[in-house]
Amino acid sequence: MLSAISRYGARVLNNTEEIVAGCKARGELIQGPQIAEFEAAFARRAGMDPAHAVSASYGRMAFYYILKALNLPAGSEIVVPALTFWVVPALAKVAGLKVVFADVDPATFTLSPEALERAITPATRAVVPTHLYGLPCDMGPILDIAARHKLLVIEDCAHALGATWNGRPVGTLGDASLFSFQTLKPLNCYGGGMALVRDAAVAARVRALAESERWPDEKRVTKRLFVGRLQRIFIRPWVFTISSFPILWVSSLIGANPDVYLWEDIRSLDPLPEPYTERFPNAQAAIGLAALEALDGWTELTRRHARAMDRALGDMPGIAIPVVPEDRTHVYYQYCVYGPQRDELVVRCVRRGVDIETLHVDVCSDLDLFAGSPVEPGGAPGARRAAGAMQIPVYSTLTDDQAARVARVVRDVLAASRG
């Protein structure tokens, strides 16, 4: 029997347990020197001063600290892509800002500069270009628009660590940026995040906010690492085949959607949930410090699988493979394609042992949580179009044979759907 292939793959160091055990043995599971070392290494990679990188409990909290440190007037407008993870605009609201949604370019899934221009009012103070699925935004015109309107630029790099625009790494193009280290992200620290801030005074305020939080207790960190270990075990092909995959297979027969149980409930984040308001622990920083050394290798493996998928699907009628403009590099956190009868194709792939995802983020302008939040004139048709893409596994932990099998199954299913 062939093993099923999960839609997700975590990037994991072979010596993760040894790193954690070493921190424990030194009494440095929670507090320790690797936090500052990780921040410094992360900043150096971006070509920035180590003091300008600040770790946080979540990438979303890095964003929140940035917003608070910028001291924007209450009620200031912040432009956010209509297609993004709901927590980003939710935390902007918690920070006292008015969220305005701008549409995305459905070809790249990223913020449309033209939509940004339409969304700006005299109250607009900042914009959040989200480098969605691993592809940088069209930063040239976005930066020009921001400069002309005196807007702060906060890059959302949660999906895109390692990507570049015009040879420059994402996260270094605007005034500040946020990164996420959740288990499935390009850099897996089993949670946590980082803020990069250009201005020294703002960076110092971000650090003061992050370091004013309490330390997590050992039980919470140990549980987080244990859950992360379980996650990476359960997405291994043979374990996935006998555990989660049967649920997906049966769901495909009865028309159920188990995906709704995989994500956080969409809800108000005011007041901030208790786990948010803590510091980033040393053991996770130690993992991140070591993982930075492996990041480029993982990224190149992912790109290799994406190139193989391009070759397999690029000539298929009715299929649109990911667009990568010449001025940008893609890290393929998700490999997204458009095709006919998406939901039917996803079901057929699942029945052949390849788990395909339909939507990884949210059309936030359509969510009840943001009812009343303005949308730039014309609404968000690009975001709704982008929400119809399929997301195909190309992650680095696939073997070349597994990646070839994914490509073959998807191509065969697409071909059968036309016949």
Coordinates of C-alpha atoms in Angstrom, one line a residue:
M1 CA 0.0 0.0 0.0
L2 CA 1.3 3.5 -0.9
S3 CA 1.7 5.9 2.0
A4 CA -0.5 9.0 1.9
I5 CA 1.1 12.4 1.6
S6 CA 0.1 15.2 4.0
R7 CA -0.5 18.7 2.8
Y8 CA 1.9 19.8 5.6
G9 CA 5.5 19.2 6.3
A10 CA 7.5 20.5 9.2
R11 CA 11.2 21.5 8.9
V12 CA 12.9 19.7 11.8
L13 CA 16.4 19.4 13.0
N14 CA 17.6 15.9 13.6
N15 CA 19.1 16.9 17.0
T16 CA 16.1 18.9 18.3
E17 CA 15.7 16.7 21.4
E18 CA 19.4 17.0 22.1
I19 CA 19.2 20.8 21.9
V20 CA 16.3 20.9 24.4
A21 CA 17.9 18.4 26.7
G22 CA 21.1 20.5 26.8
C23 CA 19.0 23.6 27.7
K24 CA 17.4 21.6 30.5
A25 CA 20.6 20.3 31.8
R26 CA 22.0 23.8 32.0
G27 CA 18.9 25.1 33.7
E28 CA 18.2 27.3 30.6
L29 CA 15.0 25.9 29.3
I30 CA 13.2 29.2 29.9
Q31 CA 15.8 31.9 30.4
G32 CA 19.3 31.7 28.8
P33 CA 21.8 33.3 26.5
Q34 CA 20.5 31.7 23.3
I35 CA 17.6 34.3 23.1
A36 CA 20.0 37.1 22.5
E37 CA 22.2 35.0 20.3
F38 CA 19.2 34.0 18.1
E39 CA 18.1 37.6 17.8
A40 CA 21.6 38.7 16.8
A41 CA 21.9 35.9 14.2
F42 CA 18.5 36.7 12.8
A43 CA 19.4 40.4 12.5
R44 CA 22.8 39.7 10.9
R45 CA 21.1 37.5 8.3
A46 CA 19.0 40.5 7.4
G47 CA 21.9 42.9 7.5
M48 CA 20.6 44.8 10.5
D49 CA 21.9 45.7 13.9
P50 CA 21.3 42.9 16.5
A51 CA 19.4 45.4 18.8
H52 CA 16.8 45.8 16.1
A53 CA 15.6 42.2 16.2
V54 CA 13.2 41.4 19.1
S55 CA 11.8 37.9 19.8
A56 CA 8.2 37.5 20.9
S57 CA 5.8 34.8 22.0
Y58 CA 4.1 34.8 18.6
G59 CA 4.7 36.5 15.2
R60 CA 1.3 38.2 15.8
M61 CA 2.6 39.6 19.0
A62 CA 5.7 41.0 17.3
F63 CA 3.2 42.8 15.1
Y64 CA 1.2 44.1 18.1
Y65 CA 4.4 45.4 19.8
I66 CA 5.4 47.1 16.6
L67 CA 2.0 48.9 16.4
K68 CA 2.1 49.9 20.0
A69 CA 5.7 51.2 19.7
L70 CA 4.9 53.3 16.7
N71 CA 2.6 55.5 18.9
L72 CA 0.0 56.0 16.2
P73 CA -2.9 58.2 17.1
A74 CA -6.0 56.2 18.3
G75 CA -8.3 55.6 15.4
S76 CA -5.6 55.8 12.8
E77 CA -6.3 53.8 9.7
I78 CA -4.1 50.9 8.7
V79 CA -4.4 49.2 5.3
V80 CA -4.3 45.4 5.4
P81 CA -4.8 43.0 2.5
A82 CA -8.3 41.5 2.3
L83 CA -6.6 38.1 1.9
T84 CA -4.6 37.4 5.1
F85 CA -4.6 35.5 8.4
W86 CA -7.5 37.0 10.5
V87 CA -5.3 37.6 13.6
V88 CA -3.4 40.4 11.8
P89 CA -6.3 42.8 11.4
A90 CA -7.8 41.5 14.7
L91 CA -4.6 42.6 16.6
A92 CA -4.6 45.9 14.7
K93 CA -8.0 46.5 16.2
V94 CA -6.8 45.6 19.7
A95 CA -4.0 48.1 19.2
G96 CA -6.7 50.8 18.7
L97 CA -6.4 51.2 14.9
K98 CA -9.1 51.2 12.3
V99 CA -8.6 48.4 9.7
V100 CA -9.2 49.2 6.0
F101 CA -9.0 46.2 3.7
A102 CA -7.5 46.5 0.2
D103 CA -7.7 43.9 -2.5
V104 CA -5.0 41.6 -3.7
D105 CA -3.7 40.7 -7.2
P106 CA -5.2 37.3 -7.7
A107 CA -2.2 36.3 -9.9
T108 CA 0.3 36.7 -7.1
F109 CA -2.1 36.6 -4.0
T110 CA -0.4 39.7 -2.7
L111 CA -1.5 43.3 -2.0
S112 CA -2.4 45.2 -5.2
P113 CA -0.6 48.6 -5.3
E114 CA -3.6 50.0 -7.2
A115 CA -6.0 48.8 -4.5
L116 CA -3.7 50.3 -1.8
E117 CA -3.8 53.7 -3.5
R118 CA -7.6 53.5 -3.6
A119 CA -7.8 52.6 0.1
I120 CA -5.8 55.6 1.4
T121 CA -7.6 58.4 3.2
P122 CA -6.3 61.4 5.2
A123 CA -6.5 59.1 8.3
T124 CA -4.3 56.4 6.9
R125 CA -1.0 56.0 8.8
A126 CA 0.3 52.5 7.9
V127 CA 0.1 49.7 5.5
V128 CA 0.8 46.0 5.9
P129 CA 2.2 44.3 2.7
T130 CA 1.8 40.6 3.4
H131 CA 4.2 38.4 1.5
L132 CA 1.6 35.7 1.2
Y133 CA 2.5 32.0 0.6
G134 CA 6.2 32.9 0.3
L135 CA 6.1 35.4 -2.6
P136 CA 7.1 39.1 -1.9
C137 CA 4.6 41.8 -2.7
D138 CA 5.2 44.2 -5.6
M139 CA 7.2 46.4 -3.2
G140 CA 8.4 49.1 -5.7
P141 CA 5.1 50.8 -6.2
I142 CA 4.0 50.0 -2.7
L143 CA 7.0 51.8 -1.2
D144 CA 6.5 54.7 -3.6
I145 CA 2.9 55.1 -2.6
A146 CA 3.8 54.8 1.1
A147 CA 6.5 57.5 0.7
R148 CA 4.1 59.8 -1.2
H149 CA 1.4 59.5 1.5
K150 CA 3.9 59.4 4.4
L151 CA 2.7 55.9 5.5
L152 CA 4.6 53.5 7.7
V153 CA 5.3 50.1 6.0
I154 CA 5.1 47.0 8.2
E155 CA 5.9 43.8 6.3
D156 CA 4.1 40.6 7.2
C157 CA 6.8 38.0 6.5
A158 CA 5.2 35.1 8.4
H159 CA 5.3 32.9 5.2
A160 CA 8.3 34.4 3.5
L161 CA 11.6 34.1 5.5
G162 CA 14.3 33.7 2.8
A163 CA 12.4 35.4 0.0
T164 CA 13.8 38.4 -1.7
W165 CA 12.7 41.5 -3.7
N166 CA 15.3 43.0 -6.1
G167 CA 17.9 41.0 -4.2
R168 CA 16.9 42.4 -0.8
P169 CA 15.5 40.1 1.9
V170 CA 11.9 40.5 2.9
G171 CA 11.6 42.2 6.2
T172 CA 14.2 44.9 5.4
L173 CA 12.2 46.9 2.9
G174 CA 9.9 48.9 5.1
D175 CA 9.9 50.4 8.6
A176 CA 9.4 47.2 10.4
S177 CA 8.5 43.5 9.9
L178 CA 7.2 40.5 11.6
F179 CA 8.1 36.8 11.3
S180 CA 6.5 33.7 12.6
F181 CA 8.2 30.5 13.9
Q182 CA 5.1 28.2 14.2
T183 CA 5.7 24.6 13.5
L184 CA 4.9 24.7 9.8
K185 CA 6.6 28.0 9.0
P186 CA 9.9 28.3 7.1
L187 CA 11.8 28.5 10.4
N188 CA 10.3 26.1 12.9
C189 CA 10.9 27.0 16.6
Y190 CA 7.6 25.3 17.7
G191 CA 6.1 28.8 18.1
G192 CA 7.3 32.3 18.6
G193 CA 8.1 35.2 16.4
M194 CA 10.4 38.1 15.7
A195 CA 10.1 41.8 15.0
L196 CA 12.7 43.6 12.9
V197 CA 12.6 47.4 13.3
R198 CA 14.6 49.9 11.3
D199 CA 14.5 52.9 13.7
A200 CA 16.5 52.4 16.9
A201 CA 14.1 54.3 19.1
V202 CA 11.1 52.3 17.9
A203 CA 13.1 49.0 18.2
A204 CA 13.9 49.9 21.8
R205 CA 10.2 50.5 22.6
V206 CA 9.3 47.1 21.0
R207 CA 12.0 45.5 23.1
A208 CA 10.6 47.1 26.3
L209 CA 7.1 45.9 25.5
A210 CA 8.3 42.3 24.8
E211 CA 10.5 42.2 27.8
S212 CA 7.8 43.5 30.1
E213 CA 5.9 40.2 29.7
R214 CA 6.2 37.4 32.2
W215 CA 8.3 34.3 31.4
P216 CA 6.3 31.1 30.5
D217 CA 6.5 28.3 33.0
E218 CA 8.4 25.2 32.3
K219 CA 5.3 23.1 32.0
R220 CA 3.9 25.2 29.2
V221 CA 7.1 25.2 27.2
T222 CA 7.6 21.4 27.7
K223 CA 4.0 20.8 26.5
R224 CA 4.5 23.1 23.5
L225 CA 7.6 21.1 22.5
F226 CA 5.8 17.8 23.0
V227 CA 2.8 18.9 20.9
G228 CA 5.2 20.0 18.2
R229 CA 6.9 16.6 18.3
L230 CA 3.5 14.9 17.9
Q231 CA 2.6 17.1 15.0
R232 CA 5.8 16.3 13.1
I233 CA 5.3 12.6 13.8
F234 CA 1.7 12.6 12.6
I235 CA 2.5 14.2 9.3
R236 CA 5.1 11.5 8.5
P237 CA 3.7 9.6 5.5
W238 CA 3.3 6.2 7.1
V239 CA 1.8 7.7 10.4
F240 CA -0.4 10.0 8.4
T241 CA -1.6 7.1 6.3
I242 CA -2.9 5.2 9.3
S243 CA -4.1 8.1 11.5
S244 CA -5.4 11.4 10.0
F245 CA -5.7 10.3 6.4
P246 CA -8.5 7.8 6.9
I247 CA -10.6 10.6 8.3
L248 CA -9.9 12.7 5.2
W249 CA -10.7 9.8 2.9
V250 CA -14.0 9.1 4.6
S251 CA -14.8 12.8 4.6
S252 CA -14.2 12.9 0.8
L253 CA -16.9 10.2 0.4
I254 CA -19.6 11.9 2.5
G255 CA -18.9 15.5 1.6
A256 CA -17.7 16.5 5.1
N257 CA -15.0 19.1 5.7
P258 CA -12.7 18.2 8.6
D259 CA -10.5 21.3 7.9
V260 CA -12.7 23.4 10.2
Y261 CA -11.1 21.6 13.2
L262 CA -7.6 22.4 12.2
W263 CA -7.6 26.2 12.7
E264 CA -8.1 28.6 15.5
D265 CA -11.6 29.9 16.1
I266 CA -12.1 33.3 14.6
R267 CA -12.9 35.5 17.5
S268 CA -12.1 38.9 19.2
L269 CA -8.6 39.0 20.7
D270 CA -9.5 41.8 23.1
P271 CA -8.4 41.2 25.8
L272 CA -5.3 39.4 24.6
P273 CA -5.4 35.7 25.3
E274 CA -3.2 34.7 28.2
P275 CA -0.6 32.7 26.3
Y276 CA 0.1 35.7 24.1
T277 CA 1.4 37.8 26.9
E278 CA 4.6 36.0 27.7
R279 CA 8.2 36.0 26.6
F280 CA 10.0 33.8 24.0
P281 CA 11.8 31.0 25.9
N282 CA 15.5 30.0 25.6
A283 CA 14.9 26.4 24.4
Q284 CA 13.0 27.6 21.4
A285 CA 15.6 30.2 20.7
A286 CA 18.3 27.5 20.8
I287 CA 16.3 25.5 18.2
G288 CA 15.9 28.6 16.0
L289 CA 19.6 29.4 16.2
A290 CA 20.5 26.0 14.9
A291 CA 17.7 26.0 12.4
L292 CA 18.9 29.2 10.8
E293 CA 22.0 27.2 9.6
A294 CA 19.7 24.8 7.7
L295 CA 17.2 27.3 6.4
D296 CA 18.7 27.9 2.9
G297 CA 19.0 24.2 2.3
W298 CA 15.4 23.6 3.2
T299 CA 14.3 26.4 1.0
E300 CA 16.3 25.1 -2.0
L301 CA 14.7 21.7 -1.6
T302 CA 11.2 23.3 -1.6
R303 CA 12.1 25.3 -4.7
R304 CA 13.3 22.1 -6.4
H305 CA 10.0 20.4 -5.8
A306 CA 8.1 23.6 -6.9
R307 CA 10.1 23.5 -10.2
A308 CA 9.1 19.9 -10.7
M309 CA 5.5 20.8 -10.1
D310 CA 5.8 23.7 -12.6
R311 CA 7.1 21.2 -15.2
A312 CA 4.3 18.8 -14.5
L313 CA 1.4 21.2 -14.6
G314 CA 2.6 24.2 -16.6
D315 CA 1.3 22.9 -19.9
M316 CA -2.1 21.7 -18.6
P317 CA -5.0 23.6 -20.2
G318 CA -7.0 25.6 -17.7
I319 CA -4.3 25.4 -15.0
A320 CA -2.5 28.5 -13.8
I321 CA 0.7 27.7 -11.8
P322 CA 2.3 30.2 -9.4
V323 CA 3.5 33.5 -10.9
V324 CA 7.0 34.6 -9.9
P325 CA 7.9 38.0 -11.3
E326 CA 11.6 38.5 -12.3
D327 CA 12.3 41.0 -9.4
R328 CA 11.3 38.4 -6.7
T329 CA 12.2 35.0 -5.4
H330 CA 9.5 32.7 -3.9
V331 CA 10.0 30.3 -1.0
Y332 CA 6.8 28.3 -1.6
Y333 CA 5.4 28.2 1.9
Q334 CA 2.4 27.2 -0.2
Y335 CA 2.3 26.2 -3.9
C336 CA -1.0 27.6 -5.2
V337 CA -2.6 26.8 -8.5
Y338 CA -5.9 27.7 -10.2
G339 CA -7.9 24.9 -11.9
P340 CA -11.4 24.0 -12.8
Q341 CA -13.8 22.4 -10.4
R342 CA -11.4 22.9 -7.5
D343 CA -13.4 21.1 -4.7
E344 CA -13.9 18.0 -6.9
L345 CA -10.2 17.9 -7.8
V346 CA -9.2 18.1 -4.2
V347 CA -11.5 15.2 -3.3
R348 CA -10.1 13.1 -6.2
C349 CA -6.5 13.8 -5.1
V350 CA -7.4 12.8 -1.5
R351 CA -8.8 9.5 -2.8
R352 CA -5.5 8.8 -4.5
G353 CA -3.5 9.5 -1.3
V354 CA -2.4 13.1 -1.8
D355 CA -3.8 15.6 0.6
I356 CA -4.5 19.0 -1.1
E357 CA -5.6 22.1 0.8
T358 CA -8.2 24.6 -0.4
L359 CA -7.7 27.7 1.6
H360 CA -4.9 28.5 4.1
V361 CA -5.8 32.1 5.1
D362 CA -9.0 34.2 5.2
V363 CA -10.9 36.6 3.0
C364 CA -11.1 38.9 6.1
S365 CA -13.3 41.5 4.5
D366 CA -16.0 38.9 4.4
L367 CA -15.7 37.8 8.1
D368 CA -18.3 38.8 10.7
L369 CA -15.4 39.8 13.0
F370 CA -14.7 42.7 10.7
A371 CA -18.2 43.7 9.9
G372 CA -18.2 47.5 9.4
S373 CA -14.5 47.6 8.6
P374 CA -14.1 49.5 5.3
V375 CA -13.0 47.8 2.1
E376 CA -11.3 49.9 -0.6
P377 CA -13.8 51.0 -3.3
G378 CA -14.7 48.1 -5.6
G379 CA -14.6 45.5 -2.8
A380 CA -12.2 42.6 -2.9
P381 CA -12.9 40.5 -6.0
G382 CA -9.3 39.6 -6.3
A383 CA -9.2 38.1 -2.8
R384 CA -12.3 36.0 -3.5
R385 CA -10.8 34.8 -6.7
A386 CA -7.5 34.0 -4.8
A387 CA -9.5 32.0 -2.2
G388 CA -10.4 29.6 -5.0
A389 CA -6.8 28.3 -5.5
M390 CA -5.6 24.8 -4.6
Q391 CA -2.5 24.4 -2.5
I392 CA -0.3 21.5 -3.5
P393 CA 2.4 19.9 -1.3
V394 CA 6.0 20.8 -2.3
Y395 CA 7.6 21.1 1.2
S396 CA 11.2 20.3 1.8
T397 CA 10.7 17.1 3.8
L398 CA 9.2 15.4 0.8
T399 CA 11.6 13.1 -1.0
D400 CA 12.1 13.6 -4.7
D401 CA 10.1 10.5 -5.4
Q402 CA 7.2 11.7 -3.2
A403 CA 7.2 15.1 -4.9
A404 CA 7.2 13.3 -8.3
R405 CA 4.2 11.3 -7.1
V406 CA 2.3 14.4 -6.0
A407 CA 2.9 15.9 -9.4
R408 CA 1.8 12.8 -11.2
V409 CA -1.4 12.4 -9.2
V410 CA -2.4 16.0 -9.6
R411 CA -1.6 15.9 -13.3
D412 CA -3.6 12.7 -13.8
V413 CA -6.6 13.9 -11.8
L414 CA -6.6 17.2 -13.8
A415 CA -6.3 15.3 -17.1
A416 CA -9.2 12.9 -16.1
S417 CA -11.4 15.9 -15.1
R418 CA -11.1 17.2 -18.7
G419 CA -11.9 13.9 -20.3

